Amino acid sequence: MGGEGRHRYPAATRLLITADAGGANGYRVRAWKTELADFAHATGLKVTVCHFPPGTSKWNKIEHRLFSRISTNWRGRPLTSHEVVVNTIGSTATRTGLTVHAELDPGAYPTGVTVAEEVMAALPLTAHDWHGAWNYTLRPEPPAPAPVPRFEDRTQPDDRAPDWLHHPTLTGMEHSGFTGLLAEVEQYLLDHPPISLHHKRARHRILRRGPLSLSDRLLVTVLHHRWKTQNRALTALLGSPRAATGDAVHEMTPVLEALGRRITPAPITAPTAADLANLIGKTDIKDAGN
């Protein structure tokens, strides 16, 4: 807007741009729309873009009024330098008054720049009712703040732990207390999405896509800290793959510490295999009686 337009239309509040469907200013190009949004915000102009349908770029009057004259003036001479290109374009003129100004832009424009989906969603862009992909308006507003990415666990496996392993005697808390702690842990992980490590030697990476559900990971962590239970025993109780319980304890322990939820050790020694068998037997009898 630094040319004649600013002087001819000083009170303008809108700008209409017609563009081809493809190329650097195509309707699918994200960088084109983000740069236009910055331009609209900087100038205070409401910028409307209308793209010509695919294959109809010759509808653009510039193709006939300007480019054709440049091609005639060029006459196929070799373009051996930037100076030749600029002079060839700038010397174009017609009897009816067409004059062309051309200058070299020495700016550097990196290629391969990608625009994230969140940035596109935040653009102040309004698609028109008719072919909104080709016709849209960018409002002179700053982009909306990008939403904070939240983790969504779509691959949560089923719980492996048997119901009796949630007994208050073992966990040190009632079922409602464990459920509340599980909700706190889940919310914490949503607010603090972890960064997965892809190094081949990083064994303790996040196990969200691993073999244990969030409930099981929390449970084995509680049992480990309360009873000093070995990971081998927890693995056998859950029937989980090797090292899964150890990784779960490694992941969940810092989360509990961040929440200020310290697992109090049991006042007695860890239950023996006979005690666990006795507990299982009582649970089975109770269930059978019901």
Short mmCIF file of C-alpha atoms in Angstrom, two decimals:
data_model
loop_
_atom_site.label_atom_id
_atom_site.label_comp_id
_atom_site.label_asym_id
_atom_site.label_seq_id
_atom_site.Cartn_x
_atom_site.Cartn_y
_atom_site.Cartn_z
CA MET A 1 0.00 0.00 0.00
CA GLY A 2 3.06 2.23 -0.27
CA GLY A 3 2.40 3.23 -3.94
CA GLU A 4 -0.25 5.40 -5.54
CA GLY A 5 -3.10 3.62 -3.84
CA ARG A 6 -2.42 5.27 -0.48
CA HIS A 7 -2.55 8.73 -2.11
CA ARG A 8 -5.49 8.08 -4.44
CA TYR A 9 -7.66 6.45 -1.77
CA PRO A 10 -6.56 7.93 1.59
CA ALA A 11 -9.87 7.02 3.26
CA ALA A 12 -9.91 3.41 2.05
CA THR A 13 -10.79 0.77 4.62
CA ARG A 14 -10.88 -2.25 2.33
CA LEU A 15 -8.61 -3.84 -0.26
CA LEU A 16 -9.64 -6.35 -2.92
CA ILE A 17 -7.03 -8.77 -4.27
CA THR A 18 -7.62 -11.10 -7.20
CA ALA A 19 -5.20 -14.00 -7.40
CA ASP A 20 -4.63 -17.21 -9.30
CA ALA A 21 -5.67 -20.53 -7.77
CA GLY A 22 -2.15 -21.92 -7.63
CA GLY A 23 1.43 -20.83 -7.21
CA ALA A 24 2.84 -18.87 -4.29
CA ASN A 25 -0.46 -17.07 -3.78
CA GLY A 26 -2.72 -20.09 -4.27
CA TYR A 27 -5.78 -20.61 -2.12
CA ARG A 28 -4.18 -23.65 -0.46
CA VAL A 29 -0.95 -21.84 0.51
CA ARG A 30 -0.89 -21.22 4.27
CA ALA A 31 2.03 -18.79 4.20
CA TRP A 32 0.08 -16.58 1.77
CA LYS A 33 -2.83 -16.26 4.18
CA THR A 34 -0.70 -15.71 7.28
CA GLU A 35 1.33 -12.96 5.59
CA LEU A 36 -1.87 -11.31 4.35
CA ALA A 37 -3.23 -11.42 7.90
CA ASP A 38 -0.10 -9.62 9.11
CA PHE A 39 -0.51 -7.06 6.30
CA ALA A 40 -4.16 -6.45 7.19
CA HIS A 41 -3.28 -5.95 10.84
CA ALA A 42 -0.39 -3.58 10.05
CA THR A 43 -2.36 -1.39 7.60
CA GLY A 44 -5.77 -1.54 9.26
CA LEU A 45 -7.35 -2.62 5.98
CA LYS A 46 -9.93 -5.35 5.60
CA VAL A 47 -8.39 -7.51 2.86
CA THR A 48 -10.71 -9.53 0.62
CA VAL A 49 -9.18 -12.15 -1.67
CA CYS A 50 -10.93 -13.66 -4.68
CA HIS A 51 -9.09 -16.52 -6.38
CA PHE A 52 -9.73 -17.35 -10.01
CA PRO A 53 -10.96 -20.94 -10.41
CA PRO A 54 -8.29 -23.47 -11.43
CA GLY A 55 -7.36 -23.18 -15.10
CA THR A 56 -8.82 -19.67 -15.53
CA SER A 57 -5.81 -17.49 -14.70
CA LYS A 58 -6.20 -15.82 -18.10
CA TRP A 59 -9.31 -14.15 -16.73
CA ASN A 60 -6.87 -11.96 -14.82
CA LYS A 61 -6.73 -8.65 -16.70
CA ILE A 62 -3.09 -8.22 -15.73
CA GLU A 63 -2.30 -11.24 -17.91
CA HIS A 64 -3.49 -9.27 -20.97
CA ARG A 65 -2.70 -5.68 -20.03
CA LEU A 66 0.74 -6.13 -18.47
CA PHE A 67 2.30 -9.57 -18.93
CA SER A 68 1.58 -9.70 -22.64
CA ARG A 69 3.27 -6.31 -23.14
CA ILE A 70 6.30 -7.42 -21.11
CA SER A 71 6.58 -10.56 -23.24
CA THR A 72 6.43 -8.48 -26.43
CA ASN A 73 9.12 -6.13 -25.18
CA TRP A 74 11.27 -9.04 -24.01
CA ARG A 75 11.24 -10.76 -27.44
CA GLY A 76 12.96 -13.83 -26.12
CA ARG A 77 16.30 -12.23 -25.25
CA PRO A 78 18.40 -14.30 -22.83
CA LEU A 79 17.89 -13.18 -19.24
CA THR A 80 21.53 -13.34 -18.19
CA SER A 81 21.37 -11.23 -15.02
CA HIS A 82 19.03 -9.53 -12.59
CA GLU A 83 19.81 -6.21 -14.26
CA VAL A 84 18.65 -7.49 -17.63
CA VAL A 85 15.41 -8.77 -16.10
CA VAL A 86 14.66 -5.50 -14.30
CA ASN A 87 15.52 -3.33 -17.32
CA THR A 88 13.46 -5.50 -19.67
CA ILE A 89 10.38 -5.21 -17.48
CA GLY A 90 10.89 -1.54 -16.58
CA SER A 91 11.30 -0.40 -20.18
CA THR A 92 7.89 -1.75 -21.20
CA ALA A 93 5.53 0.98 -22.47
CA THR A 94 2.62 1.39 -24.90
CA ARG A 95 1.17 4.22 -26.96
CA THR A 96 -1.93 4.27 -24.77
CA GLY A 97 0.05 5.25 -21.69
CA LEU A 98 1.16 2.03 -20.03
CA THR A 99 4.37 2.45 -18.06
CA VAL A 100 5.98 -0.16 -15.84
CA HIS A 101 8.16 0.33 -12.79
CA ALA A 102 10.45 -2.55 -11.81
CA GLU A 103 13.15 -2.88 -9.17
CA LEU A 104 15.11 -5.72 -7.65
CA ASP A 105 14.06 -6.99 -4.25
CA PRO A 106 17.25 -8.09 -2.46
CA GLY A 107 15.36 -9.66 0.44
CA ALA A 108 15.89 -13.29 1.43
CA TYR A 109 12.82 -15.48 1.67
CA PRO A 110 13.49 -18.94 3.17
CA THR A 111 11.76 -21.89 1.60
CA GLY A 112 10.22 -24.87 3.32
CA VAL A 113 8.51 -22.76 6.01
CA THR A 114 5.52 -24.59 7.46
CA VAL A 115 2.51 -23.06 9.18
CA ALA A 116 0.94 -25.12 11.93
CA GLU A 117 -2.75 -26.01 11.97
CA GLU A 118 -3.17 -24.08 15.23
CA VAL A 119 -1.86 -20.90 13.58
CA MET A 120 -4.29 -21.24 10.68
CA ALA A 121 -7.19 -21.77 13.06
CA ALA A 122 -6.28 -18.56 14.90
CA LEU A 123 -6.22 -16.34 11.77
CA PRO A 124 -8.92 -13.59 11.66
CA LEU A 125 -10.24 -15.06 8.41
CA THR A 126 -13.88 -15.16 7.33
CA ALA A 127 -14.76 -17.48 4.46
CA HIS A 128 -17.48 -16.24 2.13
CA ASP A 129 -20.68 -18.19 1.70
CA TRP A 130 -19.96 -18.80 -1.98
CA HIS A 131 -16.84 -20.95 -2.51
CA GLY A 132 -15.29 -19.99 0.79
CA ALA A 133 -12.01 -21.70 -0.15
CA TRP A 134 -11.58 -19.25 -3.05
CA ASN A 135 -13.19 -16.17 -1.54
CA TYR A 136 -12.39 -14.94 1.95
CA THR A 137 -11.72 -11.80 3.97
CA LEU A 138 -8.93 -11.17 6.45
CA ARG A 139 -9.94 -8.76 9.18
CA PRO A 140 -7.43 -6.17 10.50
CA GLU A 141 -7.14 -7.91 13.85
CA PRO A 142 -4.30 -9.61 15.68
CA PRO A 143 -4.45 -13.41 15.44
CA ALA A 144 -6.34 -15.09 18.23
CA PRO A 145 -4.07 -16.75 20.79
CA ALA A 146 -3.31 -20.30 19.76
CA PRO A 147 -5.08 -22.84 21.97
CA VAL A 148 -2.90 -24.67 24.45
CA PRO A 149 -2.41 -28.17 23.09
CA ARG A 150 -3.97 -30.76 25.35
CA PHE A 151 -3.08 -34.38 25.39
CA GLU A 152 -5.79 -36.81 24.34
CA ASP A 153 -5.12 -40.43 25.09
CA ARG A 154 -6.92 -42.32 22.32
CA THR A 155 -5.07 -45.56 22.82
CA GLN A 156 -5.66 -46.16 26.53
CA PRO A 157 -5.50 -49.91 27.13
CA ASP A 158 -7.89 -51.78 29.39
CA ASP A 159 -7.13 -52.18 33.08
CA ARG A 160 -5.15 -55.31 33.91
CA ALA A 161 -5.24 -55.11 37.71
CA PRO A 162 -7.81 -57.36 39.42
CA ASP A 163 -10.36 -55.68 41.66
CA TRP A 164 -8.90 -57.14 44.85
CA LEU A 165 -5.63 -55.32 44.19
CA HIS A 166 -7.51 -52.07 44.81
CA HIS A 167 -8.46 -53.16 48.33
CA PRO A 168 -8.05 -50.32 50.86
CA THR A 169 -5.78 -52.53 52.94
CA LEU A 170 -3.30 -52.62 50.08
CA THR A 171 -3.66 -49.09 48.71
CA GLY A 172 -4.10 -47.34 52.06
CA MET A 173 -7.11 -45.43 50.77
CA GLU A 174 -10.77 -46.07 50.13
CA HIS A 175 -11.97 -46.70 46.59
CA SER A 176 -13.31 -43.14 46.39
CA GLY A 177 -9.92 -41.82 47.50
CA PHE A 178 -8.11 -43.75 44.78
CA THR A 179 -10.65 -42.56 42.20
CA GLY A 180 -10.09 -38.95 43.29
CA LEU A 181 -6.32 -39.34 43.12
CA LEU A 182 -6.63 -40.85 39.66
CA ALA A 183 -8.67 -37.83 38.53
CA GLU A 184 -6.01 -35.46 39.91
CA VAL A 185 -3.24 -37.33 38.08
CA GLU A 186 -5.20 -37.34 34.84
CA GLN A 187 -5.85 -33.60 35.06
CA TYR A 188 -2.20 -32.93 35.85
CA LEU A 189 -1.10 -34.86 32.77
CA LEU A 190 -3.61 -32.95 30.65
CA ASP A 191 -2.23 -29.64 31.91
CA HIS A 192 1.40 -30.77 31.59
CA PRO A 193 1.61 -32.91 28.44
CA PRO A 194 4.85 -34.87 28.65
CA ILE A 195 7.51 -34.91 25.96
CA SER A 196 8.16 -38.39 24.63
CA LEU A 197 11.81 -39.33 24.19
CA HIS A 198 12.64 -41.17 20.99
CA HIS A 199 16.24 -42.07 21.78
CA LYS A 200 16.67 -45.81 21.54
CA ARG A 201 18.26 -45.95 24.99
CA ALA A 202 15.58 -43.85 26.68
CA ARG A 203 13.75 -46.73 28.32
CA HIS A 204 11.66 -44.56 30.61
CA ARG A 205 9.69 -42.76 27.95
CA ILE A 206 6.04 -41.97 28.45
CA LEU A 207 3.93 -45.12 28.41
CA ARG A 208 0.66 -43.62 27.21
CA ARG A 209 0.70 -45.98 24.27
CA GLY A 210 2.17 -48.75 26.36
CA PRO A 211 0.62 -51.86 27.88
CA LEU A 212 -0.68 -50.33 31.14
CA SER A 213 -3.63 -48.04 31.61
CA LEU A 214 -3.31 -44.86 33.65
CA SER A 215 -5.20 -46.51 36.52
CA ASP A 216 -2.83 -49.48 36.52
CA ARG A 217 0.23 -47.23 36.40
CA LEU A 218 -1.01 -45.26 39.37
CA LEU A 219 -1.92 -48.43 41.26
CA VAL A 220 1.49 -50.09 40.87
CA THR A 221 3.16 -46.83 41.93
CA VAL A 222 1.04 -46.67 45.08
CA LEU A 223 1.76 -50.33 45.92
CA HIS A 224 5.44 -49.90 45.20
CA HIS A 225 5.84 -46.95 47.56
CA ARG A 226 3.47 -48.24 50.23
CA TRP A 227 4.80 -51.79 50.48
CA LYS A 228 8.22 -51.52 48.81
CA THR A 229 6.94 -54.15 46.43
CA GLN A 230 9.40 -55.39 43.86
CA ASN A 231 8.62 -54.68 40.23
CA ARG A 232 8.87 -58.38 39.44
CA ALA A 233 5.98 -59.12 41.81
CA LEU A 234 3.87 -56.29 40.39
CA THR A 235 4.57 -57.52 36.88
CA ALA A 236 3.38 -61.00 37.85
CA LEU A 237 0.23 -59.66 39.53
CA LEU A 238 -0.79 -57.59 36.50
CA GLY A 239 0.46 -59.98 33.84
CA SER A 240 2.13 -57.03 32.16
CA PRO A 241 5.15 -57.09 29.85
CA ARG A 242 8.59 -56.95 31.37
CA ALA A 243 9.77 -53.54 32.62
CA ALA A 244 6.30 -51.97 32.16
CA THR A 245 5.70 -51.62 35.91
CA GLY A 246 9.15 -50.15 36.50
CA ASP A 247 8.60 -47.58 33.77
CA ALA A 248 5.17 -46.78 35.23
CA VAL A 249 6.64 -46.12 38.69
CA HIS A 250 9.34 -43.96 37.11
CA GLU A 251 6.68 -41.92 35.32
CA MET A 252 4.07 -41.61 38.06
CA THR A 253 6.35 -40.83 41.02
CA PRO A 254 7.24 -37.26 39.88
CA VAL A 255 3.56 -36.61 39.13
CA LEU A 256 2.55 -37.56 42.67
CA GLU A 257 5.35 -35.40 44.04
CA ALA A 258 4.16 -32.44 41.94
CA LEU A 259 0.64 -32.92 43.32
CA GLY A 260 1.97 -33.09 46.85
CA ARG A 261 0.49 -36.56 47.32
CA ARG A 262 2.99 -38.56 49.32
CA ILE A 263 2.28 -42.28 49.64
CA THR A 264 2.66 -43.23 53.28
CA PRO A 265 4.51 -46.52 53.80
CA ALA A 266 2.53 -49.29 55.45
CA PRO A 267 3.19 -49.71 59.19
CA ILE A 268 3.79 -53.42 58.75
CA THR A 269 5.90 -55.54 56.48
CA ALA A 270 4.81 -56.38 52.98
CA PRO A 271 2.23 -59.18 52.70
CA THR A 272 3.61 -62.57 51.90
CA ALA A 273 2.45 -64.80 49.09
CA ALA A 274 0.33 -66.70 51.63
CA ASP A 275 -1.29 -63.48 52.82
CA LEU A 276 -2.14 -62.54 49.24
CA ALA A 277 -3.53 -66.01 48.57
CA ASN A 278 -5.61 -65.77 51.77
CA LEU A 279 -6.90 -62.35 50.71
CA ILE A 280 -7.80 -63.69 47.27
CA GLY A 281 -9.60 -66.61 48.86
CA LYS A 282 -11.64 -64.36 51.17
CA THR A 283 -12.55 -62.14 48.27
CA ASP A 284 -13.68 -65.12 46.20
CA ILE A 285 -15.76 -66.46 49.09
CA LYS A 286 -17.32 -63.06 49.65
CA ASP A 287 -18.12 -62.69 45.98
CA ALA A 288 -19.59 -66.19 45.88
CA GLY A 289 -21.75 -65.41 48.92
CA ASN A 290 -23.18 -62.37 47.18
#
